[in-house]
């Protein structure tokens, strides 16, 4: 039954098979008994009771019916056939019911003890009350009652206890295998982050070989051997093309195989020590990317435990390879978001900035030169912002360059104030995440008012977090506008607010949803945009 995947009881769809098994054992118990006074002193009850405890009500009832009907069928006119058959059915029903009350500990030797004592005592009582003539029934009970009660009780207790010990051993073995898999996975995860290549395969194979009783460990891609560790490495080595039919079959079908003889391995070297093998595929998404192979020799013969171990490891490795792909895709997506923001530098801003600089060339050439340097810095920072994090000092420099150009164009309508806690310049932030917020406050906040206004940038540290606030005293906006700004349709972002939405999505992508932008605003009361990220220092 353990071959069917049982730990304590089989899945419900197997109850009929269990009933047949335990009912068959009950029939065997009848035939192993002795004929006494035209009846049978038997061991039928111990098997039916064990079946009920093991499989539950359906199994207990089914086993009792099978064994009981058989008892009646072999001697339908016997004076004790009916009570013996009924007692067997009742024992199965009672054991099945009791198993539902044991809450997971159904293979309980005490339950088997009391059920057997009670069931066999009831059996003898039913023979006395139902079998005719009474004198013959009494003589029968005097002879068989004590042996049947003792033997069936002892047998049921022993049977249940042996099964309990067997499942405990199985559970401990599976727990040990799971722990072994997790230990190997924990050691190999750092290597597989770089993908499946010769270096990562060799490190992974070595870890498996060090921690698993096998003769050799091999990792392949779909064409050649990437790593070989263990016996036979004098003629098996990395770089060899795949030769064995078993490996090629696994690559083509995606089904794991277990090779149980030397011929199945197919090594052409006459002195090759390898005799058994387990070959399982490794996948990335739906594609086969290679194989994990465990080999045994004359001393280490691979079995089902090695087969399950290899399958578990291959599944974990496949998951890690997929996660590595996802990580690469996320990195590319983050870079694409930055490139998207870079590509959306407002051409009107660039055109107006150049016009402003041109106008100063005649009247204030020194001012024009300063503005041109600022514009160059602004453009350079935008086009080079491809690192995942950048020092805050560079972001502040970007903000200053932007404000300098806008102040030259709009004059006193734009006032700016920067409040930076000492030392925050060395903190790391995502590139192009502050300047777009300042630009949003300028364009949609203070420039919406005839007299202009003030933009304040505050950066501070608190409890391991870097806090950034951009506040203005401009026109503000209502709550519906704030919600649309942050949670609107990303496929139809309007050009005016694409920068702030981009910043919000990048912060969420890098740090999680708790670190998205927070916007507080009311019409005519200005707006404050803030975010908080984990503190990361340049040092």
Coordinates of C-alpha atoms in Angstrom, one line a residue:
X1 CA 0.0 0.0 0.0
X2 CA 2.9 2.4 0.6
X3 CA 3.6 2.0 -3.2
X4 CA 0.3 3.8 -3.8
X5 CA 1.5 6.9 -2.1
X6 CA 0.0 6.3 1.3
X7 CA 1.2 8.1 4.3
X8 CA -1.6 7.4 6.7
X9 CA -4.5 6.6 4.4
X10 CA -4.8 6.5 0.7
X11 CA -6.8 9.1 -1.2
X12 CA -10.5 8.5 -1.1
X13 CA -10.6 7.3 -4.7
X14 CA -8.6 4.2 -3.6
X15 CA -11.0 3.2 -0.8
X16 CA -12.4 0.3 -2.9
X17 CA -9.0 -1.1 -3.5
X18 CA -8.2 -0.9 0.2
X19 CA -11.5 -2.6 1.0
X20 CA -10.6 -5.4 -1.3
X21 CA -7.1 -5.8 0.2
X22 CA -8.3 -5.9 3.8
X23 CA -11.3 -8.0 2.9
X24 CA -9.0 -10.4 1.1
X25 CA -6.8 -10.6 4.2
X26 CA -10.0 -11.3 6.2
X27 CA -10.8 -14.2 3.9
X28 CA -7.2 -15.5 4.3
X29 CA -7.8 -15.2 8.1
X30 CA -10.8 -17.5 7.7
X31 CA -8.9 -20.1 5.8
X32 CA -6.0 -20.1 8.2
X33 CA -8.4 -20.9 11.1
X34 CA -9.3 -24.3 12.5
X35 CA -12.6 -26.1 12.2
X36 CA -14.2 -26.6 15.6
X37 CA -17.7 -28.0 16.2
X38 CA -18.7 -27.3 12.5
X39 CA -17.5 -23.7 12.9
X40 CA -14.2 -21.8 12.4
X41 CA -11.8 -20.5 15.0
X42 CA -10.2 -17.7 12.8
X43 CA -8.2 -14.5 12.5
X44 CA -10.7 -12.7 10.3
X45 CA -11.5 -9.9 12.8
X46 CA -7.9 -8.6 13.2
X47 CA -7.7 -7.8 9.5
X48 CA -11.1 -6.2 9.1
X49 CA -10.5 -4.0 12.2
X50 CA -7.1 -2.9 11.0
X51 CA -8.7 -2.0 7.6
X52 CA -11.3 0.1 9.2
X53 CA -8.8 2.0 11.4
X54 CA -6.5 2.5 8.4
X55 CA -8.9 3.5 5.7
X56 CA -12.0 4.8 7.4
X57 CA -15.7 4.0 7.3
X58 CA -15.9 3.0 3.6
X59 CA -12.9 0.7 3.9
X60 CA -14.0 -0.8 7.2
X61 CA -17.5 -1.5 6.0
X62 CA -16.3 -2.8 2.6
X63 CA -13.7 -5.1 4.1
X64 CA -16.3 -6.4 6.7
X65 CA -18.8 -7.1 3.9
X66 CA -16.3 -8.9 1.8
X67 CA -14.9 -11.1 4.6
X68 CA -18.4 -11.6 6.2
X69 CA -20.2 -12.5 3.0
X70 CA -17.4 -15.0 2.2
X71 CA -17.7 -16.5 5.7
X72 CA -21.4 -17.1 5.1
X73 CA -20.9 -18.3 1.5
X74 CA -18.5 -21.1 2.4
X75 CA -20.9 -22.6 4.9
X76 CA -24.4 -21.1 4.3
X77 CA -26.2 -23.7 6.3
X78 CA -23.7 -23.8 9.2
X79 CA -25.3 -23.2 12.6
X80 CA -22.9 -20.2 13.3
X81 CA -22.6 -18.8 9.8
X82 CA -25.0 -15.9 10.2
X83 CA -23.7 -14.5 13.6
X84 CA -20.1 -14.9 12.5
X85 CA -20.7 -13.1 9.2
X86 CA -22.7 -10.3 11.0
X87 CA -20.0 -9.9 13.6
X88 CA -17.4 -9.4 11.0
X89 CA -19.4 -6.7 9.3
X90 CA -20.1 -4.9 12.6
X91 CA -16.4 -5.0 13.5
X92 CA -15.5 -3.3 10.2
X93 CA -18.2 -0.6 10.6
X94 CA -17.1 0.1 14.2
X95 CA -13.4 0.3 13.3
X96 CA -14.2 2.7 10.4
X97 CA -16.3 4.9 12.7
X98 CA -13.6 5.0 15.4
X99 CA -11.0 6.0 12.9
X100 CA -12.9 9.2 12.1
X101 CA -12.8 10.2 15.8
X102 CA -9.0 9.7 16.2
X103 CA -8.1 13.0 14.3
X104 CA -5.2 11.9 12.3
X105 CA -3.8 9.2 14.7
X106 CA -6.0 6.5 13.2
X107 CA -3.2 3.8 13.4
X108 CA -3.6 3.7 17.2
X109 CA -2.7 0.4 18.9
X110 CA -4.9 1.2 21.9
X111 CA -7.9 1.7 19.5
X112 CA -7.1 -1.7 17.9
X113 CA -6.9 -3.3 21.4
X114 CA -10.3 -2.1 22.6
X115 CA -12.0 -2.7 19.2
X116 CA -10.6 -6.3 19.0
X117 CA -11.6 -7.0 22.6
X118 CA -15.0 -5.6 22.2
X119 CA -15.6 -6.9 18.7
X120 CA -14.6 -10.5 19.4
X121 CA -16.5 -10.5 22.7
X122 CA -19.6 -9.3 20.7
X123 CA -18.8 -12.1 18.2
X124 CA -19.0 -14.7 20.9
X125 CA -22.1 -13.2 22.4
X126 CA -23.9 -13.2 19.0
X127 CA -23.0 -16.9 18.5
X128 CA -24.5 -17.7 21.9
X129 CA -27.7 -15.7 21.1
X130 CA -28.2 -16.5 17.5
X131 CA -26.8 -20.0 16.8
X132 CA -29.0 -23.0 17.3
X133 CA -28.9 -25.4 19.1
X134 CA -27.8 -23.4 22.1
X135 CA -26.0 -26.3 23.7
X136 CA -23.7 -26.7 20.6
X137 CA -23.2 -22.9 20.5
X138 CA -22.2 -22.9 24.2
X139 CA -19.7 -25.7 23.7
X140 CA -18.2 -23.9 20.7
X141 CA -17.8 -20.6 22.7
X142 CA -16.2 -22.4 25.6
X143 CA -13.6 -23.8 23.3
X144 CA -12.8 -20.9 20.9
X145 CA -13.7 -17.7 22.7
X146 CA -10.5 -17.1 24.7
X147 CA -8.1 -18.1 21.9
X148 CA -10.0 -16.0 19.3
X149 CA -10.2 -12.9 21.6
X150 CA -6.6 -13.1 22.6
X151 CA -5.1 -14.0 19.2
X152 CA -7.2 -11.5 17.2
X153 CA -6.5 -8.7 19.7
X154 CA -2.8 -9.4 19.8
X155 CA -2.7 -9.7 16.0
X156 CA -4.7 -6.5 15.4
X157 CA -2.4 -4.6 17.8
X158 CA 0.7 -5.9 16.2
X159 CA -0.6 -5.3 12.7
X160 CA -1.5 -1.7 13.5
X161 CA 1.7 -1.0 15.3
X162 CA 3.8 -2.5 12.4
X163 CA 1.9 -0.3 9.9
X164 CA 2.4 2.7 12.1
X165 CA 6.1 2.1 12.4
X166 CA 6.3 1.6 8.6
X167 CA 4.7 4.9 7.9
X168 CA 6.7 6.7 10.5
X169 CA 9.9 5.4 8.9
X170 CA 8.5 6.5 5.5
X171 CA 7.7 9.9 6.9
X172 CA 11.1 10.3 8.4
X173 CA 12.8 9.2 5.2
X174 CA 10.8 11.6 3.1
X175 CA 11.4 14.4 5.6
X176 CA 15.1 13.7 5.4
X177 CA 15.0 13.7 1.6
X178 CA 13.1 17.1 1.6
X179 CA 15.7 18.5 4.0
X180 CA 18.5 17.2 1.8
X181 CA 16.9 18.8 -1.3
X182 CA 16.4 22.1 0.5
X183 CA 20.0 22.1 1.8
X184 CA 21.3 21.5 -1.7
X185 CA 19.0 24.1 -3.2
X186 CA 20.1 26.6 -0.6
X187 CA 23.8 26.0 -1.5
X188 CA 23.3 26.0 -5.3
X189 CA 21.0 29.0 -5.6
X190 CA 23.8 31.5 -5.6
X191 CA 25.5 29.7 -8.5
X192 CA 22.4 29.3 -10.7
X193 CA 21.6 33.0 -10.5
X194 CA 24.1 33.4 -13.4
X195 CA 22.2 30.9 -15.5
X196 CA 23.1 27.5 -16.7
X197 CA 26.7 27.5 -17.9
X198 CA 29.9 25.5 -17.2
X199 CA 30.8 27.4 -14.1
X200 CA 27.4 27.3 -12.4
X201 CA 26.9 23.6 -13.5
X202 CA 30.3 22.5 -12.1
X203 CA 29.6 24.3 -8.7
X204 CA 26.1 22.8 -8.6
X205 CA 27.3 19.2 -9.4
X206 CA 30.0 19.4 -6.8
X207 CA 27.5 20.4 -4.1
X208 CA 25.2 17.6 -5.0
X209 CA 28.0 15.0 -5.1
X210 CA 29.3 16.2 -1.7
X211 CA 25.9 15.7 -0.1
X212 CA 24.4 12.8 -1.9
X213 CA 25.4 9.1 -1.8
X214 CA 25.9 8.6 -5.6
X215 CA 28.8 7.6 -7.7
X216 CA 28.7 10.6 -10.1
X217 CA 26.7 13.7 -10.8
X218 CA 26.4 15.2 -14.3
X219 CA 24.7 18.3 -15.6
X220 CA 24.2 18.8 -19.3
X221 CA 22.6 21.3 -21.7
X222 CA 20.7 20.0 -24.7
X223 CA 23.8 19.2 -26.7
X224 CA 26.8 18.5 -24.4
X225 CA 28.1 17.8 -20.9
X226 CA 28.5 21.0 -18.8
X227 CA 29.8 19.4 -15.6
X228 CA 30.9 15.9 -14.5
X229 CA 31.9 15.1 -10.9
X230 CA 32.6 11.7 -9.4
X231 CA 33.7 8.2 -10.6
X232 CA 34.4 7.8 -14.3
X233 CA 35.8 11.3 -14.7
X234 CA 38.9 9.9 -16.4
X235 CA 36.8 9.3 -19.6
X236 CA 33.7 11.4 -18.9
X237 CA 34.4 15.1 -18.9
X238 CA 32.8 18.5 -19.7
X239 CA 32.5 19.4 -23.3
X240 CA 31.6 16.0 -24.6
X241 CA 28.5 15.8 -26.8
X242 CA 25.6 13.8 -25.5
X243 CA 26.0 10.2 -26.4
X244 CA 23.6 7.9 -24.5
X245 CA 20.2 7.2 -26.0
X246 CA 18.6 7.6 -22.5
X247 CA 19.8 11.2 -22.2
X248 CA 18.7 12.0 -25.7
X249 CA 15.3 10.5 -25.0
X250 CA 14.9 12.6 -21.9
X251 CA 15.8 15.7 -23.9
X252 CA 13.3 14.9 -26.6
X253 CA 10.4 13.7 -24.5
X254 CA 10.9 15.6 -21.3
X255 CA 10.2 12.5 -19.3
X256 CA 12.6 11.4 -16.5
X257 CA 14.0 7.9 -16.8
X258 CA 15.8 5.4 -14.5
X259 CA 18.4 3.1 -16.0
X260 CA 18.9 -0.1 -14.1
X261 CA 21.7 -1.8 -16.0
X262 CA 25.1 -1.0 -17.5
X263 CA 23.9 -1.6 -21.1
X264 CA 21.3 1.1 -20.7
X265 CA 24.0 3.7 -19.8
X266 CA 25.7 3.0 -23.1
X267 CA 29.3 4.0 -22.1
X268 CA 31.8 2.7 -24.6
X269 CA 34.7 2.5 -22.1
X270 CA 35.2 -1.1 -21.0
X271 CA 36.3 0.0 -17.5
X272 CA 33.5 2.4 -16.8
X273 CA 32.3 1.8 -13.2
X274 CA 28.8 3.3 -13.8
X275 CA 26.0 0.7 -13.6
X276 CA 22.7 2.6 -12.8
X277 CA 21.5 6.1 -13.6
X278 CA 18.7 8.5 -13.0
X279 CA 18.2 11.1 -15.7
X280 CA 15.7 14.0 -15.2
X281 CA 15.1 17.1 -17.4
X282 CA 15.6 20.7 -16.4
X283 CA 13.2 23.2 -17.8
X284 CA 13.1 27.0 -18.3
X285 CA 9.4 27.9 -18.9
X286 CA 8.2 25.1 -21.3
X287 CA 11.5 24.4 -22.9
X288 CA 14.0 21.7 -22.0
X289 CA 17.4 23.3 -21.3
X290 CA 19.4 20.3 -20.0
X291 CA 19.5 17.3 -17.7
X292 CA 20.5 16.4 -14.2
X293 CA 22.0 12.9 -14.1
X294 CA 22.9 10.8 -11.0
X295 CA 24.9 7.7 -11.5
X296 CA 25.4 4.6 -9.3
X297 CA 28.0 1.9 -9.4
X298 CA 28.5 -1.6 -7.9
X299 CA 28.6 -0.2 -4.4
X300 CA 25.9 2.4 -4.7
X301 CA 22.9 1.2 -6.5
X302 CA 20.3 3.9 -7.3
X303 CA 16.7 3.3 -6.3
X304 CA 13.4 5.1 -6.1
X305 CA 14.7 7.4 -3.4
X306 CA 17.4 8.7 -5.7
X307 CA 14.8 9.0 -8.5
X308 CA 12.6 11.2 -6.4
X309 CA 15.6 13.2 -5.1
X310 CA 16.7 13.9 -8.6
X311 CA 13.2 15.0 -9.7
X312 CA 12.9 17.3 -6.7
X313 CA 16.3 18.9 -7.4
X314 CA 15.6 19.3 -11.1
X315 CA 12.3 21.0 -10.3
X316 CA 14.0 23.4 -7.9
X317 CA 16.8 24.1 -10.4
X318 CA 14.3 24.7 -13.1
X319 CA 12.4 27.2 -10.9
X320 CA 15.7 29.0 -10.1
X321 CA 16.6 29.3 -13.8
X322 CA 13.2 30.8 -14.5
X323 CA 13.6 33.2 -11.7
X324 CA 17.0 34.2 -13.1
X325 CA 15.2 34.9 -16.4
X326 CA 12.6 37.0 -14.6
X327 CA 15.3 39.0 -12.8
X328 CA 17.0 39.8 -16.1
X329 CA 13.7 40.8 -17.7
X330 CA 12.9 43.1 -14.7
X331 CA 16.3 44.7 -15.0
X332 CA 15.8 45.2 -18.7
X333 CA 12.3 46.6 -18.0
X334 CA 13.7 49.1 -15.4
X335 CA 16.3 50.3 -18.0
X336 CA 13.5 50.5 -20.6
X337 CA 11.5 52.7 -18.2
X338 CA 14.5 55.0 -17.7
X339 CA 15.0 55.2 -21.5
X340 CA 11.4 56.0 -21.9
X341 CA 11.6 58.8 -19.5
X342 CA 14.8 60.1 -21.3
X343 CA 13.0 59.9 -24.6
X344 CA 10.2 62.1 -23.2
X345 CA 12.3 65.2 -22.5
X346 CA 9.8 67.9 -23.5
X347 CA 11.0 69.2 -26.8
X348 CA 9.2 72.5 -26.0
X349 CA 11.4 72.8 -22.9
X350 CA 14.5 72.3 -24.9
X351 CA 13.4 74.7 -27.6
X352 CA 12.4 77.4 -25.1
X353 CA 15.7 76.9 -23.1
X354 CA 17.7 77.4 -26.3
X355 CA 15.7 80.5 -27.2
X356 CA 16.3 81.9 -23.7
X357 CA 20.0 81.3 -23.9
X358 CA 20.1 82.9 -27.4
X359 CA 18.4 86.0 -26.0
X360 CA 21.0 86.3 -23.3
X361 CA 23.9 85.9 -25.8
X362 CA 23.7 89.6 -26.8
X363 CA 22.7 91.2 -23.5
X364 CA 24.3 89.0 -20.9
X365 CA 26.9 86.6 -22.5
X366 CA 28.2 85.4 -19.1
X367 CA 24.7 84.5 -18.1
X368 CA 24.2 82.7 -21.4
X369 CA 27.3 80.7 -20.9
X370 CA 26.2 79.7 -17.4
X371 CA 22.8 78.6 -18.7
X372 CA 24.4 76.7 -21.5
X373 CA 26.5 74.8 -19.0
X374 CA 23.4 74.1 -17.0
X375 CA 21.5 72.8 -20.0
X376 CA 24.5 70.7 -21.0
X377 CA 24.5 69.2 -17.5
X378 CA 20.8 68.6 -17.6
X379 CA 20.9 66.8 -20.9
X380 CA 24.0 64.8 -20.0
X381 CA 22.3 63.6 -16.7
X382 CA 19.2 62.6 -18.6
X383 CA 21.0 60.7 -21.3
X384 CA 23.4 58.9 -18.9
X385 CA 20.9 57.9 -16.3
X386 CA 21.1 54.1 -16.9
X387 CA 22.5 52.9 -13.5
X388 CA 20.0 51.4 -11.1
X389 CA 21.0 53.8 -8.4
X390 CA 22.8 57.1 -8.4
X391 CA 24.1 59.4 -5.6
X392 CA 21.5 62.0 -4.4
X393 CA 24.1 64.7 -5.1
X394 CA 23.8 64.1 -8.8
X395 CA 20.0 64.2 -8.7
X396 CA 20.2 67.5 -6.8
X397 CA 22.6 68.8 -9.4
X398 CA 20.1 67.9 -12.0
X399 CA 17.3 69.7 -10.1
X400 CA 19.5 72.8 -9.8
X401 CA 20.3 72.8 -13.6
X402 CA 16.6 72.5 -14.4
X403 CA 15.6 75.3 -12.0
X404 CA 18.4 77.6 -13.2
X405 CA 17.1 77.4 -16.8
X406 CA 13.5 77.9 -15.9
X407 CA 14.2 80.8 -13.6
X408 CA 16.2 82.5 -16.4
X409 CA 13.1 82.1 -18.5
X410 CA 10.3 83.1 -16.1
X411 CA 12.3 85.2 -13.7
X412 CA 10.8 85.9 -10.2
X413 CA 7.7 83.8 -10.9
X414 CA 9.7 80.7 -10.0
X415 CA 11.2 80.6 -6.5
X416 CA 12.9 77.5 -5.2
X417 CA 14.2 76.4 -1.8
X418 CA 16.2 73.2 -1.1
X419 CA 16.3 71.8 2.4
X420 CA 18.8 69.0 2.6
X421 CA 19.8 67.3 5.8
X422 CA 23.6 67.2 6.1
X423 CA 25.1 64.0 4.7
X424 CA 22.1 63.0 2.5
X425 CA 24.1 63.8 -0.6
X426 CA 25.8 60.4 -0.3
X427 CA 22.5 58.5 -0.2
X428 CA 21.6 56.4 -3.3
X429 CA 18.3 57.0 -5.2
X430 CA 17.0 55.8 -8.5
X431 CA 18.0 58.2 -11.3
X432 CA 15.5 60.7 -12.7
X433 CA 13.1 60.3 -9.8
X434 CA 13.3 63.8 -8.2
X435 CA 13.7 66.2 -11.0
X436 CA 10.5 65.1 -12.7
X437 CA 8.6 65.9 -9.5
X438 CA 10.1 69.4 -9.3
X439 CA 9.3 69.9 -13.0
X440 CA 5.7 68.8 -12.3
X441 CA 5.4 71.3 -9.4
X442 CA 6.8 74.1 -11.7
X443 CA 4.7 73.4 -14.7
X444 CA 1.4 72.4 -13.1
X445 CA 1.6 74.2 -9.8
X446 CA 3.2 77.6 -9.6
X447 CA 3.2 78.5 -13.3
X448 CA -0.6 78.1 -13.2
X449 CA -0.7 81.3 -11.0
X450 CA -0.1 84.7 -12.4
X451 CA 2.3 85.7 -9.7
X452 CA 4.1 82.4 -9.7
X453 CA 5.1 80.7 -6.5
X454 CA 7.6 78.7 -4.4
X455 CA 8.8 75.1 -4.9
X456 CA 10.5 73.5 -1.8
X457 CA 12.5 70.3 -2.0
X458 CA 13.1 68.6 1.4
X459 CA 15.3 65.5 1.8
X460 CA 15.9 63.9 5.2
X461 CA 16.7 60.6 6.9
X462 CA 14.5 58.9 9.5
X463 CA 14.5 55.4 11.0
X464 CA 16.5 53.8 8.1
X465 CA 14.5 55.6 5.4
X466 CA 15.3 58.4 3.0
X467 CA 12.3 60.8 2.9
X468 CA 11.9 63.1 -0.1
X469 CA 9.2 65.9 -0.4
X470 CA 8.5 68.3 -3.2
X471 CA 6.0 71.0 -2.1
X472 CA 4.6 74.0 -4.0
X473 CA 2.1 76.7 -3.2
X474 CA 0.5 76.6 -6.6
X475 CA -2.9 75.9 -8.0
X476 CA -3.3 72.4 -6.5
X477 CA -5.8 69.8 -7.5
X478 CA -8.7 67.8 -6.2
X479 CA -8.7 64.2 -5.0
X480 CA -10.1 62.8 -8.3
X481 CA -7.3 64.4 -10.2
X482 CA -4.7 62.9 -7.7
X483 CA -6.3 59.5 -8.1
X484 CA -6.3 59.8 -11.9
X485 CA -2.7 61.0 -11.9
X486 CA -1.4 57.9 -10.0
X487 CA -3.9 55.2 -10.9
X488 CA -5.1 56.2 -14.3
X489 CA -4.8 54.2 -17.5
X490 CA -1.1 53.6 -18.1
X491 CA -1.7 52.9 -21.7
X492 CA -3.1 56.4 -22.2
X493 CA -0.7 58.6 -20.1
X494 CA -1.0 62.2 -21.1
X495 CA 2.3 63.9 -22.0
X496 CA 2.1 66.5 -19.2
X497 CA 2.2 63.9 -16.4
X498 CA 4.1 61.0 -17.9
X499 CA 7.2 61.9 -15.8
X500 CA 5.5 61.7 -12.4
X501 CA 3.7 58.5 -13.4
X502 CA 6.9 57.0 -14.5
X503 CA 8.6 57.9 -11.2
X504 CA 5.7 56.3 -9.3
X505 CA 5.8 53.1 -11.3
X506 CA 9.6 52.8 -11.0
X507 CA 9.5 53.3 -7.2
X508 CA 6.9 50.6 -6.9
X509 CA 8.9 48.3 -9.2
X510 CA 12.2 48.7 -7.3
X511 CA 10.9 49.0 -3.7
X512 CA 7.4 47.7 -3.6
X513 CA 3.9 49.2 -3.4
X514 CA 4.5 50.7 0.1
X515 CA 7.0 53.1 -1.5
X516 CA 4.8 54.6 -4.2
X517 CA 4.4 58.4 -4.4
X518 CA 2.1 60.1 -1.9
X519 CA 0.3 63.2 -3.2
X520 CA -1.5 65.6 -0.8
X521 CA -3.3 68.5 -2.5
X522 CA -6.3 70.7 -2.5
X523 CA -7.5 73.2 -5.2
X524 CA -5.9 76.6 -4.5
X525 CA -3.8 75.2 -1.7
X526 CA -0.8 73.8 -3.6
X527 CA 0.5 70.2 -3.6
X528 CA 3.0 68.1 -1.8
X529 CA 4.5 65.0 -3.5
X530 CA 6.5 62.7 -1.2
X531 CA 8.1 59.2 -1.1
X532 CA 10.2 57.2 1.3
X533 CA 12.7 54.5 0.3
X534 CA 15.1 52.3 2.2
X535 CA 18.3 54.2 3.2
X536 CA 21.3 53.2 1.0
X537 CA 24.6 54.9 1.3
X538 CA 27.2 55.4 -1.3
X539 CA 29.8 54.0 1.1

